[in-house]
PDB file of C-alpha atoms in Angstrom:
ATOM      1  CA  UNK A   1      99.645 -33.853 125.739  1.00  0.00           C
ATOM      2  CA  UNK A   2     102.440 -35.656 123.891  1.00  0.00           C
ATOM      3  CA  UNK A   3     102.106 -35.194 119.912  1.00  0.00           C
ATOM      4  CA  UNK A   4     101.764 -38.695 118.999  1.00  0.00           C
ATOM      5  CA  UNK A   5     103.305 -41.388 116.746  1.00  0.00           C
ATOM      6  CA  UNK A   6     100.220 -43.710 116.749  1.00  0.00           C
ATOM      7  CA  UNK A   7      96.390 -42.982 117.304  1.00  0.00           C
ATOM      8  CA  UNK A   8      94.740 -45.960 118.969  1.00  0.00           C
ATOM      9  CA  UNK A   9      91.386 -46.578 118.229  1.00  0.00           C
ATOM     10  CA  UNK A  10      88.290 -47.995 119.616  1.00  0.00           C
ATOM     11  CA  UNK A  11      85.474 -49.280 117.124  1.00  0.00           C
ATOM     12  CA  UNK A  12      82.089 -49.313 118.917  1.00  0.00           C
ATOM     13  CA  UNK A  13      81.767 -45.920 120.222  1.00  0.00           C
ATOM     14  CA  UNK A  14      84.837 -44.139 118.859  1.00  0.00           C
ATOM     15  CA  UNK A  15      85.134 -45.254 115.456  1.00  0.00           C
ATOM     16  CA  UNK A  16      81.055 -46.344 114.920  1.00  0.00           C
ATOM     17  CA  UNK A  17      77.949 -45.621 116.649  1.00  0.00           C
ATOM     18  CA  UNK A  18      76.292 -48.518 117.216  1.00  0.00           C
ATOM     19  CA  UNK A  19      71.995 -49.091 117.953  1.00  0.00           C
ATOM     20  CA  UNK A  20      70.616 -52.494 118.794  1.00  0.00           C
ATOM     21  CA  UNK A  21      68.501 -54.204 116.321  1.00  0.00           C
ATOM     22  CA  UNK A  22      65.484 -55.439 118.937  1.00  0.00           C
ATOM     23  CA  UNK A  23      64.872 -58.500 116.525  1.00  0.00           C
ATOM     24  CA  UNK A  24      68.080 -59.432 116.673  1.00  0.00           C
ATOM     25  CA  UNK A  25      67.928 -62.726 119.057  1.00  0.00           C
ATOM     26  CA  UNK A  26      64.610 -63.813 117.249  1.00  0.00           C
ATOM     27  CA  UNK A  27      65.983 -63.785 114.031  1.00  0.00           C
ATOM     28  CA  UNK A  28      69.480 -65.361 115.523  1.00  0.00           C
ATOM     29  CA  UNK A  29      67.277 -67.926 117.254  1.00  0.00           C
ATOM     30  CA  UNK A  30      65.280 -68.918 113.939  1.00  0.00           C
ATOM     31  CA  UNK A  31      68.573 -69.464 111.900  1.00  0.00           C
ATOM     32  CA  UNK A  32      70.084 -71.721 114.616  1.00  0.00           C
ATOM     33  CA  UNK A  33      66.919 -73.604 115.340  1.00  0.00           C
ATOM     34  CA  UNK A  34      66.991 -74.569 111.412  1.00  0.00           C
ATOM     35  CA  UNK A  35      70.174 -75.971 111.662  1.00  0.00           C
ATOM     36  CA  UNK A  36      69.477 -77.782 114.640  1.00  0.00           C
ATOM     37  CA  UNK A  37      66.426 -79.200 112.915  1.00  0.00           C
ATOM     38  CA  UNK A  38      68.537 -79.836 109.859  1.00  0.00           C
ATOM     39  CA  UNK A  39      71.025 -81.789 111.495  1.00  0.00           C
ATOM     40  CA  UNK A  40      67.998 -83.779 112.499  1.00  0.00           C
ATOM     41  CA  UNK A  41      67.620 -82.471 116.177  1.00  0.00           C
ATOM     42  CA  UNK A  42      63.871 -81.377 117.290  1.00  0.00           C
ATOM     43  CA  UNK A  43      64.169 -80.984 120.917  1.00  0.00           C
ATOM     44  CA  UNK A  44      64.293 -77.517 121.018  1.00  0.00           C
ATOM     45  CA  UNK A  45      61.942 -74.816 119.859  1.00  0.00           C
ATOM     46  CA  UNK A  46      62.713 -71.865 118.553  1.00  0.00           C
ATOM     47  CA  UNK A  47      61.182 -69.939 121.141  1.00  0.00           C
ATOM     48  CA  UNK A  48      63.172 -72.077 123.327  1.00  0.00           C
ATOM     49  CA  UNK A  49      66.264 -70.968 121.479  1.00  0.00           C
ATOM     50  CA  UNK A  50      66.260 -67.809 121.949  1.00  0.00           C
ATOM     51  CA  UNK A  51      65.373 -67.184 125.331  1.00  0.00           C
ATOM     52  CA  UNK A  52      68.634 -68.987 125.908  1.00  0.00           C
ATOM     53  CA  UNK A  53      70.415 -66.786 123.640  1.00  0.00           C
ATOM     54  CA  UNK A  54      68.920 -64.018 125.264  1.00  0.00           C
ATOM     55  CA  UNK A  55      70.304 -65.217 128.735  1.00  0.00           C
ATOM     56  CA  UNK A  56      73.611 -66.138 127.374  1.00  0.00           C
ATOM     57  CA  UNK A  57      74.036 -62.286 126.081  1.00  0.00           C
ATOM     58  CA  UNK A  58      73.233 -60.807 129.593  1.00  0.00           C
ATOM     59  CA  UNK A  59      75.641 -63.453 131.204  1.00  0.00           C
ATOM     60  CA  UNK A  60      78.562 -62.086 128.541  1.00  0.00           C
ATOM     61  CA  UNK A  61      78.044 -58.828 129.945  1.00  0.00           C
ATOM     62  CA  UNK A  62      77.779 -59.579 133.573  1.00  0.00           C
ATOM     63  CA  UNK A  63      81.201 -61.610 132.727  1.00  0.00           C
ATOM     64  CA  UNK A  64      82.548 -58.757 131.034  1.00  0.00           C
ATOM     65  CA  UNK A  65      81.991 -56.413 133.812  1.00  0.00           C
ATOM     66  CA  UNK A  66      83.628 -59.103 136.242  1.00  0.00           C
ATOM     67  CA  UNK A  67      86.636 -59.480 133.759  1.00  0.00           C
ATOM     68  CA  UNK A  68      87.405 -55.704 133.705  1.00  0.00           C
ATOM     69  CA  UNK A  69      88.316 -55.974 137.182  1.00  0.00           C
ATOM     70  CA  UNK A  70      91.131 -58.344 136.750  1.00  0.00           C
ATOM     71  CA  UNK A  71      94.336 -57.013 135.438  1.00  0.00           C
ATOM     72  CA  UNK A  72      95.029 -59.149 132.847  1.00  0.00           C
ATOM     73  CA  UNK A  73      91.997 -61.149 131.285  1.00  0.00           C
ATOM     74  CA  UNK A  74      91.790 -63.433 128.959  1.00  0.00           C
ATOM     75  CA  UNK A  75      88.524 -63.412 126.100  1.00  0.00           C
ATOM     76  CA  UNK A  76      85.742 -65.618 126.116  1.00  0.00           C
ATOM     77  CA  UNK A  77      86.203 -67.838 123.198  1.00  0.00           C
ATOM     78  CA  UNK A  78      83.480 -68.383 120.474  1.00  0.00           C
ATOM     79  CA  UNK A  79      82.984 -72.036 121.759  1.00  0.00           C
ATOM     80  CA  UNK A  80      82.901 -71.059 125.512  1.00  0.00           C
ATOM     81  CA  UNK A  81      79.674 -68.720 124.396  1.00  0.00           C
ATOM     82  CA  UNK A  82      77.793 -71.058 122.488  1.00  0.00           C
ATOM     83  CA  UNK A  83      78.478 -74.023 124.643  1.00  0.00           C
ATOM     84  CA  UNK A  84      78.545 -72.971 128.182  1.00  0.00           C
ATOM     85  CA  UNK A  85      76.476 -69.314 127.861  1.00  0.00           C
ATOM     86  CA  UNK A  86      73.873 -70.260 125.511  1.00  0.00           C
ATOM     87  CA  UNK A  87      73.067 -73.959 125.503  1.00  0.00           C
ATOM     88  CA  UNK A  88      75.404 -75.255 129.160  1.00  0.00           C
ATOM     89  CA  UNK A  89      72.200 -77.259 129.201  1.00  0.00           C
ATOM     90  CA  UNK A  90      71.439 -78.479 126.288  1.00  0.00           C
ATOM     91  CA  UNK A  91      71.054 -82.029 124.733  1.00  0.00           C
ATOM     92  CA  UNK A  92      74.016 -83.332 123.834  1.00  0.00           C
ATOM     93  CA  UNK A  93      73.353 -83.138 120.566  1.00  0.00           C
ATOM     94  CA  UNK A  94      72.202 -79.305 120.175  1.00  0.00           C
ATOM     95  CA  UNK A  95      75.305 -78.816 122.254  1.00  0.00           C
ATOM     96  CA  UNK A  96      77.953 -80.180 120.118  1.00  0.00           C
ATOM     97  CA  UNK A  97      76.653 -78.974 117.417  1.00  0.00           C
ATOM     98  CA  UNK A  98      76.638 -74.997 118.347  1.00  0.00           C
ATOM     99  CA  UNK A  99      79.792 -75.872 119.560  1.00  0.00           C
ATOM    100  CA  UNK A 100      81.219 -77.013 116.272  1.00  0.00           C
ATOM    101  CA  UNK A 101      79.323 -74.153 114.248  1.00  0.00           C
ATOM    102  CA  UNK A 102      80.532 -71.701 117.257  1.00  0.00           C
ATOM    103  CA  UNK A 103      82.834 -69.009 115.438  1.00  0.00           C
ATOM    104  CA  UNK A 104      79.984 -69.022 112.379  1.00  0.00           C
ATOM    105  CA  UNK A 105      77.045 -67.697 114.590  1.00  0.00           C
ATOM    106  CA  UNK A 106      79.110 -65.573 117.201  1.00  0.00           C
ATOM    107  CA  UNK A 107      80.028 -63.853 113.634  1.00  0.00           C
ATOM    108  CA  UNK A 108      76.027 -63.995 112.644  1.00  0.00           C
ATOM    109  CA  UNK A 109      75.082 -62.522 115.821  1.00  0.00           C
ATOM    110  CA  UNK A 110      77.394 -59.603 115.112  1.00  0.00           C
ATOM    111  CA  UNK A 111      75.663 -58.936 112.400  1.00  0.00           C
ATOM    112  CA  UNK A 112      72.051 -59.244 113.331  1.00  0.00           C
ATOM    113  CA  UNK A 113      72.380 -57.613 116.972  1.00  0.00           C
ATOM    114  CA  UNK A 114      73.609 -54.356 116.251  1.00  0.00           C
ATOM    115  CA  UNK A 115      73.473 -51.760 113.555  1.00  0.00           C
ATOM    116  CA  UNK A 116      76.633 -49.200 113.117  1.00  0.00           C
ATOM    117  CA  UNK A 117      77.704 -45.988 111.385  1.00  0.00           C
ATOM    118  CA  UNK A 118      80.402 -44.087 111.205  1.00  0.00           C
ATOM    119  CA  UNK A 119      81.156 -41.122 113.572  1.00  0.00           C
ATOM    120  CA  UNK A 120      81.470 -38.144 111.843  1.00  0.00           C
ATOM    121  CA  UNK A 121      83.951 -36.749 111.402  1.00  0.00           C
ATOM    122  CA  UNK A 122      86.104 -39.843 111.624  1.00  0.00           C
ATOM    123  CA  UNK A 123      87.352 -39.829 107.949  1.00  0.00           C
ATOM    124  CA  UNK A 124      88.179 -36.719 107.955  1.00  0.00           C
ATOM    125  CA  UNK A 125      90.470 -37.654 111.280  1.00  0.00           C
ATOM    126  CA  UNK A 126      92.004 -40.508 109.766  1.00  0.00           C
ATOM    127  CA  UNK A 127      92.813 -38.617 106.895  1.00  0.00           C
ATOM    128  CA  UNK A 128      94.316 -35.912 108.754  1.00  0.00           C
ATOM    129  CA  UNK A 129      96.470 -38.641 111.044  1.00  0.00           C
ATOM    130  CA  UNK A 130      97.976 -40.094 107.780  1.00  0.00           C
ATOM    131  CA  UNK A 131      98.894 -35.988 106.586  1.00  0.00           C
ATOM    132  CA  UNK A 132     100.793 -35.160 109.852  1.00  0.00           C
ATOM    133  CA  UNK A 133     102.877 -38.509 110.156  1.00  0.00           C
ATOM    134  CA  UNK A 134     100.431 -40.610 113.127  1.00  0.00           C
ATOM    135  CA  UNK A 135      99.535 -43.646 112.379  1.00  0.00           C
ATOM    136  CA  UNK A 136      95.897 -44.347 113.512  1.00  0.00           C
ATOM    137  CA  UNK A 137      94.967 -48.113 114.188  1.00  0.00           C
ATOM    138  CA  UNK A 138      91.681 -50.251 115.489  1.00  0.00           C
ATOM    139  CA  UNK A 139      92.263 -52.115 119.090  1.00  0.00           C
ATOM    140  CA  UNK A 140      89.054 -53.141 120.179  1.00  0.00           C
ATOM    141  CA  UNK A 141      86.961 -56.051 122.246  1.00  0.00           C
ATOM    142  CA  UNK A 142      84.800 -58.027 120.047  1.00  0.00           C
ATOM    143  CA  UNK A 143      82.854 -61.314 120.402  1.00  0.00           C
ATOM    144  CA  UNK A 144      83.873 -61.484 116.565  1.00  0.00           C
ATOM    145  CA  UNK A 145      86.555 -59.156 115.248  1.00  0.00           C
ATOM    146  CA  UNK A 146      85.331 -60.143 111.734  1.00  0.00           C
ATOM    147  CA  UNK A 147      82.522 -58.385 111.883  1.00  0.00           C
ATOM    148  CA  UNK A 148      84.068 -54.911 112.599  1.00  0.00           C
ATOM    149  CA  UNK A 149      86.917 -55.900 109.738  1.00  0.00           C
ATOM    150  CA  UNK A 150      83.620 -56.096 107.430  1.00  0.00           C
ATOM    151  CA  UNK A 151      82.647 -53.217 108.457  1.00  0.00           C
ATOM    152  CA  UNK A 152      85.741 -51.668 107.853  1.00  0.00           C
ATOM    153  CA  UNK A 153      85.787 -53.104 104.370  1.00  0.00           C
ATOM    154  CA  UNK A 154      82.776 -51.867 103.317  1.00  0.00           C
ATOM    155  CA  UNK A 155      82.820 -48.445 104.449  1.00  0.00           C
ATOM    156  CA  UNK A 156      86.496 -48.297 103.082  1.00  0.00           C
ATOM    157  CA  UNK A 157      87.845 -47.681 106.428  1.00  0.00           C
ATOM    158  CA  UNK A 158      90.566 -51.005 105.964  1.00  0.00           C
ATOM    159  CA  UNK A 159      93.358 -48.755 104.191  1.00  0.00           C
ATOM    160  CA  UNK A 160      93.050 -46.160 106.495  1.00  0.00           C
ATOM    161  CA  UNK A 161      94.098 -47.997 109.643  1.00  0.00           C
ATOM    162  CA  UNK A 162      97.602 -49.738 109.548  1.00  0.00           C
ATOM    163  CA  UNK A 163      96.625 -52.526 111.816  1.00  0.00           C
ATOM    164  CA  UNK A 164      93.472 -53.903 113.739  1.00  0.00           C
ATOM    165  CA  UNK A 165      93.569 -55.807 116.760  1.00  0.00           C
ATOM    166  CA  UNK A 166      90.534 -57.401 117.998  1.00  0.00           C
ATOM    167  CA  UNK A 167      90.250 -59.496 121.607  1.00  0.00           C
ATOM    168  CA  UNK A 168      88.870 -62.697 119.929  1.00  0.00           C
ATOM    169  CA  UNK A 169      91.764 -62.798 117.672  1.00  0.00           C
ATOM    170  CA  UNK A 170      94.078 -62.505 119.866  1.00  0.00           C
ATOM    171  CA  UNK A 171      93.211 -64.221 122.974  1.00  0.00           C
ATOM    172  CA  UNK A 172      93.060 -61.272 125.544  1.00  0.00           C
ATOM    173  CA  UNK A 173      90.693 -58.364 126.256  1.00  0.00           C
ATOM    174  CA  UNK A 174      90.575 -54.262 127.903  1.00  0.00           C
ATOM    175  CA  UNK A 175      91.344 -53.653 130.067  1.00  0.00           C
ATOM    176  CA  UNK A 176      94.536 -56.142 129.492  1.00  0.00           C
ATOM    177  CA  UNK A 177      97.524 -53.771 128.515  1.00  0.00           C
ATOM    178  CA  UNK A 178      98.628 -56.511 125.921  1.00  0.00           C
ATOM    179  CA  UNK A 179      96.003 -55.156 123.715  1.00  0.00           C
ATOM    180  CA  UNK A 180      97.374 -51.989 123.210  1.00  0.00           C
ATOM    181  CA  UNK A 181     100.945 -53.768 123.413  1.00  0.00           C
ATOM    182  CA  UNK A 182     100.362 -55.956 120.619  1.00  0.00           C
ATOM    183  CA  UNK A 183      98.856 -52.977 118.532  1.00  0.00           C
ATOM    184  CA  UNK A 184     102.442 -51.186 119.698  1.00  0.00           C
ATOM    185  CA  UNK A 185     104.737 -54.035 118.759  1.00  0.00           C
ATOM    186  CA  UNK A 186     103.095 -54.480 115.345  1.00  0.00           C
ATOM    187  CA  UNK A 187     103.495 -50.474 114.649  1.00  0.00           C
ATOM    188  CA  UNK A 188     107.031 -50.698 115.800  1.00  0.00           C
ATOM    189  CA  UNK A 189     106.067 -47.593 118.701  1.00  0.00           C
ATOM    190  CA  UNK A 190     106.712 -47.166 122.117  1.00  0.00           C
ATOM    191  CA  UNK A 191     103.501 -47.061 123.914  1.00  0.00           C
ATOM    192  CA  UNK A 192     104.301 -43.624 125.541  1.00  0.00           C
ATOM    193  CA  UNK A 193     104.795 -42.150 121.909  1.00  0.00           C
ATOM    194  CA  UNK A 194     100.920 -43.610 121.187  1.00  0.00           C
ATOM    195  CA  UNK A 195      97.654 -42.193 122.574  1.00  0.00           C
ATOM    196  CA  UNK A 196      94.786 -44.346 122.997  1.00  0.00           C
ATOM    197  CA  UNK A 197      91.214 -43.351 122.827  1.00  0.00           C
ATOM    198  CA  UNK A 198      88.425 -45.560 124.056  1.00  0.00           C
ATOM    199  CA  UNK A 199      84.342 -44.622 125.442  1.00  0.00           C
ATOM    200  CA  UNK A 200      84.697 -46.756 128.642  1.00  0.00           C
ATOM    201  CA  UNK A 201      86.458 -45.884 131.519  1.00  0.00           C
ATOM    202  CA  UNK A 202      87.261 -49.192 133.002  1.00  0.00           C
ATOM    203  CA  UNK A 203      87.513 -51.229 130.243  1.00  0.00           C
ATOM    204  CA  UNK A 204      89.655 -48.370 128.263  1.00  0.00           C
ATOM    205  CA  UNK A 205      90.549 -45.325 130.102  1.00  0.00           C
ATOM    206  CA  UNK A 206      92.204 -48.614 132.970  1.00  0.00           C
ATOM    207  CA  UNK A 207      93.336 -50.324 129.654  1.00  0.00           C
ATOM    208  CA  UNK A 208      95.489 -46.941 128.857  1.00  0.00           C
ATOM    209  CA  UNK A 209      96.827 -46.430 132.125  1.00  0.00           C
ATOM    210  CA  UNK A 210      98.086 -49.671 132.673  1.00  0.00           C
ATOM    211  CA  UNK A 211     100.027 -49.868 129.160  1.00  0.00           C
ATOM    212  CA  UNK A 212     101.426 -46.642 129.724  1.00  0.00           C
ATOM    213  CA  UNK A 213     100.396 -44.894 127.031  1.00  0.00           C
ATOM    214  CA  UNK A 214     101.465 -41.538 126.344  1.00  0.00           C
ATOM    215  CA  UNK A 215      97.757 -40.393 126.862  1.00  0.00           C
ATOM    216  CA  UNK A 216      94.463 -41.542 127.239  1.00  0.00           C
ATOM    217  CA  UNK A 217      91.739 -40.221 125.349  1.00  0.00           C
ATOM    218  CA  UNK A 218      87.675 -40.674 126.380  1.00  0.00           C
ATOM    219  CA  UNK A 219      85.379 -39.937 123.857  1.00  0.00           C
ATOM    220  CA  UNK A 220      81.781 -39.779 124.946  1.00  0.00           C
ATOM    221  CA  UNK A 221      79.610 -42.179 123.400  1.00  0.00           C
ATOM    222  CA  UNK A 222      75.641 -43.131 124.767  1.00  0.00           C
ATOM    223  CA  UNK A 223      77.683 -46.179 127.264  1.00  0.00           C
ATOM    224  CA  UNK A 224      79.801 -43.549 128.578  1.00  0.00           C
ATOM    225  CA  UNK A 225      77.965 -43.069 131.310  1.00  0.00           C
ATOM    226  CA  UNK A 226      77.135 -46.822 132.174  1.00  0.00           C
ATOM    227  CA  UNK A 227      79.717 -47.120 134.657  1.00  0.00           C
ATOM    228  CA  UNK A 228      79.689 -50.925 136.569  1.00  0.00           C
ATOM    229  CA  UNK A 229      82.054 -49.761 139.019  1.00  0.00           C
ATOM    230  CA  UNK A 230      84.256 -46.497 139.802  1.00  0.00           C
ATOM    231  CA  UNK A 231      88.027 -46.467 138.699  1.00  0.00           C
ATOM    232  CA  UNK A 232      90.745 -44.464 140.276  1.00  0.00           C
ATOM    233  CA  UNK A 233      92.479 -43.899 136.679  1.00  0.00           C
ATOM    234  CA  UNK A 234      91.486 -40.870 135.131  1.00  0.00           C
ATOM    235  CA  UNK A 235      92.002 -39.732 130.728  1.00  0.00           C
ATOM    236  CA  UNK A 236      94.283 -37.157 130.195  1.00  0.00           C
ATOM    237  CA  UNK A 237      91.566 -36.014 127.919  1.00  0.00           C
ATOM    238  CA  UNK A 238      87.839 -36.014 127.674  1.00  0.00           C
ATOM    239  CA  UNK A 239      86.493 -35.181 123.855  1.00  0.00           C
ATOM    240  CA  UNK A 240      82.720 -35.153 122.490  1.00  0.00           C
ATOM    241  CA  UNK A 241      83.185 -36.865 118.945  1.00  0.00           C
ATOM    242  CA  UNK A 242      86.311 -37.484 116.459  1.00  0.00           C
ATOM    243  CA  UNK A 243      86.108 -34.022 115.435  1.00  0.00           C
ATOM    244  CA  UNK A 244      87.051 -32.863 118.922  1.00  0.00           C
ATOM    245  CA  UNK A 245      89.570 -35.108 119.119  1.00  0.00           C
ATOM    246  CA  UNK A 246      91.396 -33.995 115.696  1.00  0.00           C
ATOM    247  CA  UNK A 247      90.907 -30.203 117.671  1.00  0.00           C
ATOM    248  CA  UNK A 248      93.242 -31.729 120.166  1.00  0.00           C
ATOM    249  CA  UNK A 249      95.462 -33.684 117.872  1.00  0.00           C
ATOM    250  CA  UNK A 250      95.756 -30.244 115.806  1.00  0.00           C
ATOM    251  CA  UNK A 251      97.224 -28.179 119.592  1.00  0.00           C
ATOM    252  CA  UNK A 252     100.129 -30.728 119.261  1.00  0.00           C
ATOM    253  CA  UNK A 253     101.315 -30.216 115.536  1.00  0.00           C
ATOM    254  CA  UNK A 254     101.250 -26.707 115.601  1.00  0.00           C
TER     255      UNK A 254
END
C-alpha cells in the first residue's frame, strides 16, 4: 500500500450511513401532485403519482446495475428521470411540466427518500488526512449531488474535503474512470499517488481499477453485500468503518 497524496471518497456508505425513509414516495408524490393541480392539471391522482414514482425508482436501479457493466457510462440526467422513468406516459401536460421542474424534485426526492449520518469516525479521519499532508475529497454517484453538498454543509464536512465530484454534475458515473480522473485533475495528482475508497465492488472497487489508482479501498457498508453481478477486480484493501481505514492510512506514515 502506497502512502497516498489524495484520499478519495465515497458519500453513501463511506462517508454517511444512509436508512430509507418508507414515506418517502408518498410524501414526494403529494408535493408533485399539488403542483400538477396548481398548474391546473387534474388527471392524475396522487395515488396515481406515486406508484409511478415508485416504478421509476426501481427502473433507476435496474438501469444502474445495467450501466455498471459498461466501461464508460454516462448519468441519467434529472429530465431523463422525471420524463421517461416516472411519467414516459403521462399527459402531455403532467409530462412537460415534471420535465421543466425536473432538477427541483430529483433534489426533493433526495431529501425525502433517505436519511444519513455520519460514519464515525470519519472526522476524526479527515482531520488526520489534512495533519499528514493527504488530501481527502468526495467522488460519488448521485441522482442530485446537491443534496450530499447540503449535507456536507450542514454537518461542516464542506472545508474538510478539497473538492467534490458528483455524477449528475458532471455528466458521467462509477464505474467510469473519469470520475476519479476529474477528482485527480482538479487536485493536481496522479491517480496512482491517490487511493480510492468506495462500498460497492462493481460500481467502485471496477471504478478504481480501471483509473489506476494507486489502491482501492472497500469499506463495508449494509449494500456491500448486494452484489448484481461478480467482478474479476479485486481492492487492495478491505476495511470495516473509517476508523479502520485511518489504521491503514496510519501503516503508511510511519
Amino acid at each position: 500500500m502506497i502512502r497516498p497524496v489524495a484520499l478519495l471518497l465515497d458519500f453513501g456508505g463511506v462517508i454517511v450511513e444512509t436508512t430509507r425513509r418508507p414515506s418517502w414516495a408518498a410524501e414526494l408524490a403529494a408535493e408533485v401532485h399539488g403542483m400538477l393541480v396548481r398548474a391546473g392539471f387534474h388527471g392524475l391522482t396522487a395515488e396515481e403519482v406515486e406508484t409511478d414514482i415508485r416504478a421509476g425508482a426501481r427502473a433507476d436501479t435496474y438501469w444502474k446495475d445495467s450501466t455498471s457493466r459498461r466501461f464508460a457510462p454516462e448519468e441519467m440526467t434529472h429530465r431523463e428521470f422525471w420524463a421517461d422513468y416516472v411519467g414516459g406516459d403521462w399527459p402531455e401536460q403532467a409530462r412537460a411540466l415534471v420535465t421543466a421542474e425536473a432538477t427541483p424534485m430529483c433534489r426533493r426526492m433526495g431529501e425525502l427518500r433517505s436519511g444519513r449520518k455520519i460514519r464515525p469516525g470519519m472526522e476524526e479521519l479527515l482531520a488526520a488526512c489534512w495533519a499528514h499532508g493527504v488530501t481527502p475529497a468526495v467522488v460519488s454517484n448521485a441522482l442530485c449531488g446537491a443534496v450530499h453538498r447540503d449535507f456536507m454543509t450542514t454537518a461542516g464536512l464542506d472545508r474538510q474535503v478539497a473538492v467534490q465530484v458528483y455524477s449528475d454534475e458532471v455528466g458521467v458515473r462509477k464505474p467510469n474512470p473519469e470520475m476519479i480522473w476529474i477528482a485527480c485533475r482538479a487536485l493536481g495528482a496522479d491517480p496512482a499517488q491517490v487511493w480510492y475508497v468506495g462500498d460497492n465492488y462493481d460500481r467502485d472497487v471496477v471504478c478504481g481499477a480501471r483509473a489506476g489508482v494507486g489502491a482501492t479501498v472497500l469499506m463495508v457498508s449494509g449494500s456491500t453485500d448486494k452484489i448484481p453481478y461478480r467482478v474479476r477486480q479485486s481492492p487492495q484493501a478491505t476495511v470495516e468503518d473509517p476508523r479502520g481505514l485511518l489504521t491503514l492510512l496510519e501503516e503508511t506514515w510511519t
